PDB file of C-alpha atoms in Angstrom:
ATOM      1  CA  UNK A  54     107.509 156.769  36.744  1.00  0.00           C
ATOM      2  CA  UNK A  55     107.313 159.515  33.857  1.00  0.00           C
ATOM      3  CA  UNK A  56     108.933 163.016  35.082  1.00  0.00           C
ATOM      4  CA  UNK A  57     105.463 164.210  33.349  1.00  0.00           C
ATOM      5  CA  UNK A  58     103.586 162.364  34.868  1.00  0.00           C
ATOM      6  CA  UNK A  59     100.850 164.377  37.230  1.00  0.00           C
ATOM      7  CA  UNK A  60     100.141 162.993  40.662  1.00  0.00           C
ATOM      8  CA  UNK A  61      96.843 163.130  42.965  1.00  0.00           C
ATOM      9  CA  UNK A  62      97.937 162.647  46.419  1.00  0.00           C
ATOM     10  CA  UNK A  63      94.582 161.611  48.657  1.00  0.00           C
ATOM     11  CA  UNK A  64      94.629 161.795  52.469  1.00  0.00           C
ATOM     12  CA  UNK A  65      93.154 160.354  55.186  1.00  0.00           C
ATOM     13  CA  UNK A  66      90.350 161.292  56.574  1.00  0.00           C
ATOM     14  CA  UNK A  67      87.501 159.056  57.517  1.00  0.00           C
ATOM     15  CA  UNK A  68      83.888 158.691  56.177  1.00  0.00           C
ATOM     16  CA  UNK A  69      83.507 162.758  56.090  1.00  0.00           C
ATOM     17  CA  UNK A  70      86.979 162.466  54.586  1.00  0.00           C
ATOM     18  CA  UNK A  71      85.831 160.439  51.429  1.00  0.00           C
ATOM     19  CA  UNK A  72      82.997 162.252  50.662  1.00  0.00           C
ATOM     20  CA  UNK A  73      84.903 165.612  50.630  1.00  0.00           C
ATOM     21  CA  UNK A  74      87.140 164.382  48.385  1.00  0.00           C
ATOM     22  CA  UNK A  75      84.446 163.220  45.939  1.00  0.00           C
ATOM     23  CA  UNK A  76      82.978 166.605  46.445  1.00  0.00           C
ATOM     24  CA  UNK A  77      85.768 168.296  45.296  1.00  0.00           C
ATOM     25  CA  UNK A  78      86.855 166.261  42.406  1.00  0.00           C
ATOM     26  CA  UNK A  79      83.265 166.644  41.421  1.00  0.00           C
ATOM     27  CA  UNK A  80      83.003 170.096  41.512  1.00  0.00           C
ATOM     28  CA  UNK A  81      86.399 170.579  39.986  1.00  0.00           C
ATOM     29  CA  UNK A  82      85.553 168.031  36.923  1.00  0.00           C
ATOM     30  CA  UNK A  83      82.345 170.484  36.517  1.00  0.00           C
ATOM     31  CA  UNK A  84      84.458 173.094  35.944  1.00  0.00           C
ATOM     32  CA  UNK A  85      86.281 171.887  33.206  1.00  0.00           C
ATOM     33  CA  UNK A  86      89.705 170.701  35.350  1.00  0.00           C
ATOM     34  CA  UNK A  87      89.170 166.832  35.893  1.00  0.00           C
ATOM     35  CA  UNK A  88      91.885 165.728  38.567  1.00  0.00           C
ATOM     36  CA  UNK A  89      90.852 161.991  38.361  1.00  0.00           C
ATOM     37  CA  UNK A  90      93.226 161.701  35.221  1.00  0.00           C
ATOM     38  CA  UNK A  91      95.766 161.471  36.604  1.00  0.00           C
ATOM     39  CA  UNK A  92      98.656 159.146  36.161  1.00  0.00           C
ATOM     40  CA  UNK A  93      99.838 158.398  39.859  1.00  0.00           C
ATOM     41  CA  UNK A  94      97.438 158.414  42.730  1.00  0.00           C
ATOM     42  CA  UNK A  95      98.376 157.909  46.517  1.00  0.00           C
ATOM     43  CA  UNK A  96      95.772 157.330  48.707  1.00  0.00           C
ATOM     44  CA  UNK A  97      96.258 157.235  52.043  1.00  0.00           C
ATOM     45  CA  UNK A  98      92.759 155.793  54.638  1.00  0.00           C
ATOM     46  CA  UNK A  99      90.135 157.434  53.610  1.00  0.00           C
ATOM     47  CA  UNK A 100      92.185 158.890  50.728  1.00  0.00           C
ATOM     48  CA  UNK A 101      92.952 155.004  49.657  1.00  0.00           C
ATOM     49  CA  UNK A 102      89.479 154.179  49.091  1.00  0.00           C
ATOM     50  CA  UNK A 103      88.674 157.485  46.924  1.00  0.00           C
ATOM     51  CA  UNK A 104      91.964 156.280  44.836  1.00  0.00           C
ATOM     52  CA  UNK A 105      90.389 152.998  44.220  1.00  0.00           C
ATOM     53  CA  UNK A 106      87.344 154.360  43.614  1.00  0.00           C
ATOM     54  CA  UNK A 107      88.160 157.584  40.917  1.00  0.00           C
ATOM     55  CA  UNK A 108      90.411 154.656  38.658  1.00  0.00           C
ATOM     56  CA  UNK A 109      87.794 152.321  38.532  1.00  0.00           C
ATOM     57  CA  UNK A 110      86.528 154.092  35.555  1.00  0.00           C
ATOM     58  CA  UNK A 111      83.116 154.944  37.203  1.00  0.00           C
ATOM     59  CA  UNK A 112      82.038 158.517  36.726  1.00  0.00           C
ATOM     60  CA  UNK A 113      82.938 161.079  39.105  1.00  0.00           C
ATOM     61  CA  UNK A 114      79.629 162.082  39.575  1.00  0.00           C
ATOM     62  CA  UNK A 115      78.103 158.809  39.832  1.00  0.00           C
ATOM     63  CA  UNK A 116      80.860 158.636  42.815  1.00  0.00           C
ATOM     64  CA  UNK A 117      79.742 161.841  44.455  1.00  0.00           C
ATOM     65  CA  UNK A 118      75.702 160.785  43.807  1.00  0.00           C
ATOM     66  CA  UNK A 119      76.650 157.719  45.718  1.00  0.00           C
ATOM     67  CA  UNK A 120      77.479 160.176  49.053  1.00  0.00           C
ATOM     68  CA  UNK A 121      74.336 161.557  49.311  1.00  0.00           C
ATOM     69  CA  UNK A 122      72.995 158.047  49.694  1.00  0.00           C
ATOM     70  CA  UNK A 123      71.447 157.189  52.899  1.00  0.00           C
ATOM     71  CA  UNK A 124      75.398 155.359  54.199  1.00  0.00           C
ATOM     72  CA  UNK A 125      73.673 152.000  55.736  1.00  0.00           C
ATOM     73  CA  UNK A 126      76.742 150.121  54.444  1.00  0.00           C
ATOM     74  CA  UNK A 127      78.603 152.221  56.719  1.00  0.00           C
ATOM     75  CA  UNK A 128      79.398 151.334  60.411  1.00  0.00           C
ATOM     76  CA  UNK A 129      79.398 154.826  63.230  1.00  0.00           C
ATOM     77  CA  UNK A 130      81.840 155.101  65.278  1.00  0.00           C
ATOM     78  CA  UNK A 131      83.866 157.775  67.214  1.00  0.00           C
ATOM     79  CA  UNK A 132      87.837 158.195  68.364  1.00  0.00           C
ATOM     80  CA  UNK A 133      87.782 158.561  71.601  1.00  0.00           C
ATOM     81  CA  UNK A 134      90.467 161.268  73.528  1.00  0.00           C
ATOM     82  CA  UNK A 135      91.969 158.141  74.830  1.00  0.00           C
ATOM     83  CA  UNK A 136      92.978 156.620  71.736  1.00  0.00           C
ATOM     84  CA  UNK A 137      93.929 160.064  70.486  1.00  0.00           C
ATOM     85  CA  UNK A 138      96.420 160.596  73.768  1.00  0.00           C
ATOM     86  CA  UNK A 139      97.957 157.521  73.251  1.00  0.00           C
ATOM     87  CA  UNK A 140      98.782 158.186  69.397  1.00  0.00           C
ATOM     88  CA  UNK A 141     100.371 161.260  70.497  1.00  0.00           C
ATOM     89  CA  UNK A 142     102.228 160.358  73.019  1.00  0.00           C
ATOM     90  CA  UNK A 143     103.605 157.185  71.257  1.00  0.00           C
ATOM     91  CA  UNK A 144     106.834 159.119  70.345  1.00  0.00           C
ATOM     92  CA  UNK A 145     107.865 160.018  73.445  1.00  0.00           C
ATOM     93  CA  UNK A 146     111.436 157.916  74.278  1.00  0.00           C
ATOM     94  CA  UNK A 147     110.874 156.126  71.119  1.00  0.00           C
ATOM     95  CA  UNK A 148     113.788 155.471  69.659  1.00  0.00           C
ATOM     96  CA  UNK A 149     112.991 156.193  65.757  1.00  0.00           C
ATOM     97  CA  UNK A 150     110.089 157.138  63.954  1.00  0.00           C
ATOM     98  CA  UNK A 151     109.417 153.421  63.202  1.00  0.00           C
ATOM     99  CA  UNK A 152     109.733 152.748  66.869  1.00  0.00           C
ATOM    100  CA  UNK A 153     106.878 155.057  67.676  1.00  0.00           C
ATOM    101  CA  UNK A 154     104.459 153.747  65.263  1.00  0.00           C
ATOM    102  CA  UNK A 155     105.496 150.080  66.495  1.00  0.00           C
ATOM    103  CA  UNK A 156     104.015 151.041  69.783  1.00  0.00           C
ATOM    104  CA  UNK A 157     100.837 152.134  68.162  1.00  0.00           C
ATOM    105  CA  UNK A 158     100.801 149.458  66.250  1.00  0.00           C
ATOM    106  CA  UNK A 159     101.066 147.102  69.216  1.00  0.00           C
ATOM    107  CA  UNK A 160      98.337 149.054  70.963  1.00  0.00           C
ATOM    108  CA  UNK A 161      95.973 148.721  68.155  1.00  0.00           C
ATOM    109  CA  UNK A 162      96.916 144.547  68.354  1.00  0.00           C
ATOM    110  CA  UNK A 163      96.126 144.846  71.854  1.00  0.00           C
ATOM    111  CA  UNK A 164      92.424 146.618  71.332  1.00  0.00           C
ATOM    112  CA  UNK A 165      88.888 144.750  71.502  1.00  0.00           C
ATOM    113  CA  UNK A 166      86.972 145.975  67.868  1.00  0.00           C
ATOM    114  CA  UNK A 167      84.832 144.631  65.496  1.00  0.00           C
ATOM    115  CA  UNK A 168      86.183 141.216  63.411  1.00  0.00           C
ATOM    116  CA  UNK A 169      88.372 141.631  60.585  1.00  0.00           C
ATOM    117  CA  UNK A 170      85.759 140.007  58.284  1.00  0.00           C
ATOM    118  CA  UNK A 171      83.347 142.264  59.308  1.00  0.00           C
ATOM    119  CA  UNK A 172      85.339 145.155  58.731  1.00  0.00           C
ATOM    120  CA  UNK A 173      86.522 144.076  55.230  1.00  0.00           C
ATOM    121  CA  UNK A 174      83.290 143.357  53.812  1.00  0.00           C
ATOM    122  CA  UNK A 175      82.416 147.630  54.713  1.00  0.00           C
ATOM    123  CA  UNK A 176      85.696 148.401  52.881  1.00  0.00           C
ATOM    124  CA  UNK A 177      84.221 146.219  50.074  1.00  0.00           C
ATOM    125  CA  UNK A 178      81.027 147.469  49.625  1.00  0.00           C
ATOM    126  CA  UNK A 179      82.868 151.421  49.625  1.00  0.00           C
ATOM    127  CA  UNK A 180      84.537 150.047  46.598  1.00  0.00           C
ATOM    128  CA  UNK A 181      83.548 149.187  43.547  1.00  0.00           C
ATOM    129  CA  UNK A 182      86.572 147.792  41.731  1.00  0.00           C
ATOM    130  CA  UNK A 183      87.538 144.384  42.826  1.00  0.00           C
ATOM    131  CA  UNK A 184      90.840 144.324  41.246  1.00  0.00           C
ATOM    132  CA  UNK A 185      93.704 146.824  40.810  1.00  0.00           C
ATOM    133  CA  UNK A 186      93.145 149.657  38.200  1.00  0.00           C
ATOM    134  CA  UNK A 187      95.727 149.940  35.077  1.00  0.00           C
ATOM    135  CA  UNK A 188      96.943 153.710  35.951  1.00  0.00           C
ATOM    136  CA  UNK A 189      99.481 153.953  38.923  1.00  0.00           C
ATOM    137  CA  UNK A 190      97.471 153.464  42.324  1.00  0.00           C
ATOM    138  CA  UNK A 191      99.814 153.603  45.278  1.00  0.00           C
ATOM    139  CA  UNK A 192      98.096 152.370  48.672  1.00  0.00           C
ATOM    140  CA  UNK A 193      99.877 153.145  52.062  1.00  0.00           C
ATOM    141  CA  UNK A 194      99.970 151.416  55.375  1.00  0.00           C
ATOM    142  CA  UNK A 195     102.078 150.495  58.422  1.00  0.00           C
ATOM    143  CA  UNK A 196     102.919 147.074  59.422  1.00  0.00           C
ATOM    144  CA  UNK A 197     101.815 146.400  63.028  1.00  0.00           C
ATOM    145  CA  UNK A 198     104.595 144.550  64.656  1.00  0.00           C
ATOM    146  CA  UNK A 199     107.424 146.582  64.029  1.00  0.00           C
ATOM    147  CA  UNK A 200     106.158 149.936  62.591  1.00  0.00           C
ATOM    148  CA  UNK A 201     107.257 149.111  59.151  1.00  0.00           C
ATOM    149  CA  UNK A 202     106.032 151.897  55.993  1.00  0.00           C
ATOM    150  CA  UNK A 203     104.968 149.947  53.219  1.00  0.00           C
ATOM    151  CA  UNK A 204     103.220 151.115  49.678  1.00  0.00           C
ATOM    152  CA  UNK A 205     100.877 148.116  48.330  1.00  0.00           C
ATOM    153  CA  UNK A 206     100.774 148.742  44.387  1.00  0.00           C
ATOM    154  CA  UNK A 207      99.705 146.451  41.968  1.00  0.00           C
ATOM    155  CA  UNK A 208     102.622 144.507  41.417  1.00  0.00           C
ATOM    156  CA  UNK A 209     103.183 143.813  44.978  1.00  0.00           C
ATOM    157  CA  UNK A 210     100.669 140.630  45.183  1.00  0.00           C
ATOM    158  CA  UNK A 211      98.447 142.205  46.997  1.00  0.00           C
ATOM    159  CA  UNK A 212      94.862 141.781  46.904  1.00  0.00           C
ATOM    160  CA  UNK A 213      93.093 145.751  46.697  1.00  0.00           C
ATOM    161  CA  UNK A 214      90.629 145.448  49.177  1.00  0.00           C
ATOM    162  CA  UNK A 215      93.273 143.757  51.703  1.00  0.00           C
ATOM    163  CA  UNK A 216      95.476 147.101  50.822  1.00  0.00           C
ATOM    164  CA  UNK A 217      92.482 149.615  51.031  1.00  0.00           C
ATOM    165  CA  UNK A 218      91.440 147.778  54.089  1.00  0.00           C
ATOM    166  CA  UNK A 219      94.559 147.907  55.583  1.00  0.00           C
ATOM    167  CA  UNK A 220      95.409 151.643  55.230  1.00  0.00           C
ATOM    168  CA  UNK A 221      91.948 152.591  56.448  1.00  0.00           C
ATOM    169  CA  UNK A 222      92.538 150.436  59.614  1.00  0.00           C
ATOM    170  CA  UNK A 223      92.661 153.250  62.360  1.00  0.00           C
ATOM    171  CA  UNK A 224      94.351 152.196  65.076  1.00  0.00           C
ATOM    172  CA  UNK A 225      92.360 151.774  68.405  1.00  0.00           C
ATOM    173  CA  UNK A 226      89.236 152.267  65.975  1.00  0.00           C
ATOM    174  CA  UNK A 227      89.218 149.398  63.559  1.00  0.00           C
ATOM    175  CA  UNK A 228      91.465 145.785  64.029  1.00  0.00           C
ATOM    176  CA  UNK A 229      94.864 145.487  62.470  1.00  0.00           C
ATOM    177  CA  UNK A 230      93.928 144.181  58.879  1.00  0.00           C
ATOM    178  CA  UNK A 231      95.572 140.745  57.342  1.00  0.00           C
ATOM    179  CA  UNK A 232      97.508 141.364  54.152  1.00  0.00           C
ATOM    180  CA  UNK A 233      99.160 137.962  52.770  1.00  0.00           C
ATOM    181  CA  UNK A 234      99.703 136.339  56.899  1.00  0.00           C
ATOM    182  CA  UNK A 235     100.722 140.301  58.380  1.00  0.00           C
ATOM    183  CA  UNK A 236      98.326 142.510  60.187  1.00  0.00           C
ATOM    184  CA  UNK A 237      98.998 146.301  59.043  1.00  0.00           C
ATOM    185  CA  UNK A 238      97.172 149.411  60.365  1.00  0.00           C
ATOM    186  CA  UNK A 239      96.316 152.428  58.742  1.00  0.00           C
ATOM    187  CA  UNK A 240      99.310 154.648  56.465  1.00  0.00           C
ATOM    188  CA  UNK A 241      97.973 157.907  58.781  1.00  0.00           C
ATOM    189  CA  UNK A 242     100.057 156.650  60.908  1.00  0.00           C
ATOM    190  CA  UNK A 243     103.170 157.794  59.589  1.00  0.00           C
ATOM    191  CA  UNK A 244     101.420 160.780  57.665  1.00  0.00           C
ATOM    192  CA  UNK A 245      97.922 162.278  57.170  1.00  0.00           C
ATOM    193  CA  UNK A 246      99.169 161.866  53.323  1.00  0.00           C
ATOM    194  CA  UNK A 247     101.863 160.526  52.532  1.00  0.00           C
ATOM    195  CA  UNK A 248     102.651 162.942  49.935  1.00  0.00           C
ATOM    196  CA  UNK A 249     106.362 161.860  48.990  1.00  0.00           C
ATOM    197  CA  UNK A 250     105.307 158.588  47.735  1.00  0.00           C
ATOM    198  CA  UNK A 251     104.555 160.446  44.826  1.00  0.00           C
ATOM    199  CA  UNK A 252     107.693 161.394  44.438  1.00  0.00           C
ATOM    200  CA  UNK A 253     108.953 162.326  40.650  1.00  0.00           C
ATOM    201  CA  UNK A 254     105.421 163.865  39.865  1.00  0.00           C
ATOM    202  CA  UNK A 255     104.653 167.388  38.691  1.00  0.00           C
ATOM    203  CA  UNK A 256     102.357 168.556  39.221  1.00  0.00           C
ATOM    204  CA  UNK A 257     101.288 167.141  42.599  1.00  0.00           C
ATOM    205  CA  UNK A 258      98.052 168.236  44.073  1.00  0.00           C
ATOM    206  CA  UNK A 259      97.183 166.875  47.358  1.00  0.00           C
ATOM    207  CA  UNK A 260      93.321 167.071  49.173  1.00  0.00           C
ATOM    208  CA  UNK A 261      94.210 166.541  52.470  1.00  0.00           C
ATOM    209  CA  UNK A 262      91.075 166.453  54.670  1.00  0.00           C
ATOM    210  CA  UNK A 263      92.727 166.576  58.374  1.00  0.00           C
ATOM    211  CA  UNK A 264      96.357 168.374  57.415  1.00  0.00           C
ATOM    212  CA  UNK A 265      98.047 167.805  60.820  1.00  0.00           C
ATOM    213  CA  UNK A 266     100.485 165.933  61.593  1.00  0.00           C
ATOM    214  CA  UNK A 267     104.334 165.711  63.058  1.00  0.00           C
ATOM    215  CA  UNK A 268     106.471 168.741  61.606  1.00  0.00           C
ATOM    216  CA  UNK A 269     108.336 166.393  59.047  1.00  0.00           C
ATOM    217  CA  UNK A 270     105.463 164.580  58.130  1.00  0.00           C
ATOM    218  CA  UNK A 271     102.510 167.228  57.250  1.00  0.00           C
ATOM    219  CA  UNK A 272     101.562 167.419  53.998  1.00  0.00           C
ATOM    220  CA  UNK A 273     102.723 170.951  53.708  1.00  0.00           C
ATOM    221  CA  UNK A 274     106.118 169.665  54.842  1.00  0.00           C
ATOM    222  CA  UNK A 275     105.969 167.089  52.791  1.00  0.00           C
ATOM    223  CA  UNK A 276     105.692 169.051  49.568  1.00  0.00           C
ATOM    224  CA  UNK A 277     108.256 171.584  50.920  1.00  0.00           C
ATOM    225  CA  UNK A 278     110.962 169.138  50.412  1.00  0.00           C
ATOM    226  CA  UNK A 279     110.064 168.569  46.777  1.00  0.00           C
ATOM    227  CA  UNK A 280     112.698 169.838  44.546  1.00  0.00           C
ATOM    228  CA  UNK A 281     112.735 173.313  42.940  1.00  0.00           C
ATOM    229  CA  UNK A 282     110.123 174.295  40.293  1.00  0.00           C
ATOM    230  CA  UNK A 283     107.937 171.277  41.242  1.00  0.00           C
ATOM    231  CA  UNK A 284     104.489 172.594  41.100  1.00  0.00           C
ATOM    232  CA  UNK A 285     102.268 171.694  43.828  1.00  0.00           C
ATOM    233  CA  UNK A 286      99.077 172.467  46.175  1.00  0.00           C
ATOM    234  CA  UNK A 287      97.557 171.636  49.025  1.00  0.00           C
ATOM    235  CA  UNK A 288      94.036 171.468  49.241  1.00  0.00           C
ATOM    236  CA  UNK A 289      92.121 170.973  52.971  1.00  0.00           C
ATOM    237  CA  UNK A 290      88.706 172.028  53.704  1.00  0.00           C
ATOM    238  CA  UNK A 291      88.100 175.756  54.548  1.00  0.00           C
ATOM    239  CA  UNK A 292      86.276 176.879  57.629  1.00  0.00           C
ATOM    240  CA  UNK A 293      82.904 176.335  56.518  1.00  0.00           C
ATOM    241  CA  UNK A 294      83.825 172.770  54.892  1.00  0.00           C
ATOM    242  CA  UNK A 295      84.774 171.908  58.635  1.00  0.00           C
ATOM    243  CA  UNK A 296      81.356 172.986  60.043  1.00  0.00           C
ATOM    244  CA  UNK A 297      79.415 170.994  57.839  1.00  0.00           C
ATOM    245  CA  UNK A 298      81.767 167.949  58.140  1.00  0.00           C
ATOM    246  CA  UNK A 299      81.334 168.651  62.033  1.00  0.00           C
ATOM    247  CA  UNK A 300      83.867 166.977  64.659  1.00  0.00           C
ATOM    248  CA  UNK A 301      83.514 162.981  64.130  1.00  0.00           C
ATOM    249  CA  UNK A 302      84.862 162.138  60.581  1.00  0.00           C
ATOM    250  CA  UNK A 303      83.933 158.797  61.373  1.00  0.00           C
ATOM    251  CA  UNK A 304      80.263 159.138  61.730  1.00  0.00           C
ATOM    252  CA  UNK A 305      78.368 158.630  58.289  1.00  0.00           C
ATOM    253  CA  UNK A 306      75.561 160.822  59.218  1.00  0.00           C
ATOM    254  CA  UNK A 307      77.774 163.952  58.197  1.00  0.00           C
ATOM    255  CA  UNK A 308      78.702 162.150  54.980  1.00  0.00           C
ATOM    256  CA  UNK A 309      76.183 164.029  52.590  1.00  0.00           C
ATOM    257  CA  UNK A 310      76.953 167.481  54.073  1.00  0.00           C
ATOM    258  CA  UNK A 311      80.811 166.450  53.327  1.00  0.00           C
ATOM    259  CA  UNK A 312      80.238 165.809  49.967  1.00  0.00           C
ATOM    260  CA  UNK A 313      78.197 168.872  49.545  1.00  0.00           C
ATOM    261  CA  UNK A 314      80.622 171.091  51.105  1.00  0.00           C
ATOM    262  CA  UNK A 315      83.747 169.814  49.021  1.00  0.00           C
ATOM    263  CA  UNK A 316      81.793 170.653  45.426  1.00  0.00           C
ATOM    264  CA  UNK A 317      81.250 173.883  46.923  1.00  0.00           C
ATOM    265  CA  UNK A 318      84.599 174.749  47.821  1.00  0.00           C
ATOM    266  CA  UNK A 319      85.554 173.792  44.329  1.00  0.00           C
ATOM    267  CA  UNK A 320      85.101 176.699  42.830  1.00  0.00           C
ATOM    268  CA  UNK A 321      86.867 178.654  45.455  1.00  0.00           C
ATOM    269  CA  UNK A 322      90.040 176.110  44.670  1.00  0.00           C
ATOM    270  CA  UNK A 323      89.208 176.314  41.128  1.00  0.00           C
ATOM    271  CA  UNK A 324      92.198 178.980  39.515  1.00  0.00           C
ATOM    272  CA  UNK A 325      94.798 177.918  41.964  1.00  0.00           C
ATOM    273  CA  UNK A 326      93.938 174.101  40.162  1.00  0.00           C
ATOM    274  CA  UNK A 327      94.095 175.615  37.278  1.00  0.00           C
ATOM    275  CA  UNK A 328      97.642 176.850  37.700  1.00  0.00           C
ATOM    276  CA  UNK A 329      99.587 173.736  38.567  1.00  0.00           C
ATOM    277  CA  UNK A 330      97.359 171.162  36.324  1.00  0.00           C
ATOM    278  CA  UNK A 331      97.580 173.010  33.366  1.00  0.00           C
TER     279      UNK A 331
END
């Protein structure tokens, strides 16, 4: 990886969280600053599938058209409070960081959802590049059994919609996905971005949809440990962007007002792009 080279860090998010990422590479590529070209992406979830997606050499805008499509590809559903409270309190007494997300892992192993099959073929039809693209795509995800980070690229043997599959699997949502004979659920599980896999980048802009996350792992903390004179930015939706994307990322009825609301907020990004991409 090329000191020069500029990275596009994509987070996770859920259906609301692709479309507002299409919304705002759309807007910003209508403005004359066109993030997509990028030489290292890292998508994380949602953020995975928008990767795969922007390097498949489709047009942005033919992406962002695609989210004001009626979404009957798409499958509703809704994280309960439950699922939520046992995420959060998965580090408690855990020995390591790994250790925590073992026990989600386990707990996502242990939860009654929809077939694997079932849930690949709506990862497929989100994507429409069925193998891995030339520029750098880096795909994150967390091995079930033991908690393990991993980064699926395209030298890793990996098929892409087994990776993208497997770092949109959302634990206690969606099952534990199969990559080569080991079930993996989604890379939010260690962070909402995963922005130091693109490590050795700058610039490195990041549109992180949901930006929480543990203190070491936020995006913003993320970023903060890049070295001096790095450029970066962190991009998440502003307070009317999380109206219209409402409170259920994972319910494709809010998907067009997502999409909308990232190419509006666009131009509100647009000079602070303009600083670190230039």
């Amino acid at each position: 990886m090329a000191v020069a080279d500029r990275g596009l860090v994509l987070g996770g998010g859920g259906i609301t969280g692709i479309a507002w990422m299409l919304g705002v590479l759309h807007g910003l590529a209508e403005a004359g600053v066109d993030l997509t070209q990028a030489e290292v992406v890292v998508g994380t979830s949602a953020g995975s599938a928008v990767g795969a997606q922007i390097l498949s050499g489709e047009p942005i805008d033919v992406l962002y058209d695609r989210q004001l499509e009626e979404p009957t590809s798409e499958q509703a559903a809704k994280i309960r409070l439950l699922t939520i409270l046992r995420w959060t309190t998965a580090g408690i007494g855990a020995k390591s960081p790994q250790h925590a997300r073992a026990r989600i892992g386990r707990m996502a192993l242990k939860t009654r959802t929809v077939p694997e099959s079932e849930r690949r073929e709506i990862i497929e039809s989100r994507l429409n590049i069925g193998t891995w693209p030339e520029r750098r795509l880096i795909v994150t995800a967390v091995a079930a059994d033991d908690g393990e980070y991993v980064t699926f690229t395209k030298d890793s043997g990996v098929d892409l919609v087994d990776a993208v599959a497997a770092s949109c699997a959302v634990p206690g949502v969606w099952p534990p996905m199969t990559v080569n004979g080991r079930r993996y659920v989604d890379g939010g599980v260690r962070s909402l971005a995963n922005a130091d896999a693109a490590a050795g980048c700058d610039p490195v802009v990041v549109l992180a949809p949901i930006v929480r996350g543990t203190p070491r792992n936020s995006p913003a903390a993320q970023l903060a440990r890049y070295p001096a004179g790095t450029r970066t930015l962190l991009i998440a939706p502003d307070k009317r962007a999380l109206a219209d994307i409402g409170r259920n990322v994972l319910d494709p009825a809010r998907r067009a007002p997502a999409a909308k609301a990232g190419r509006r907020q666009a131009a509100d990004v647009l000079s602070a792009v303009k600083a670190v991409w230039s």
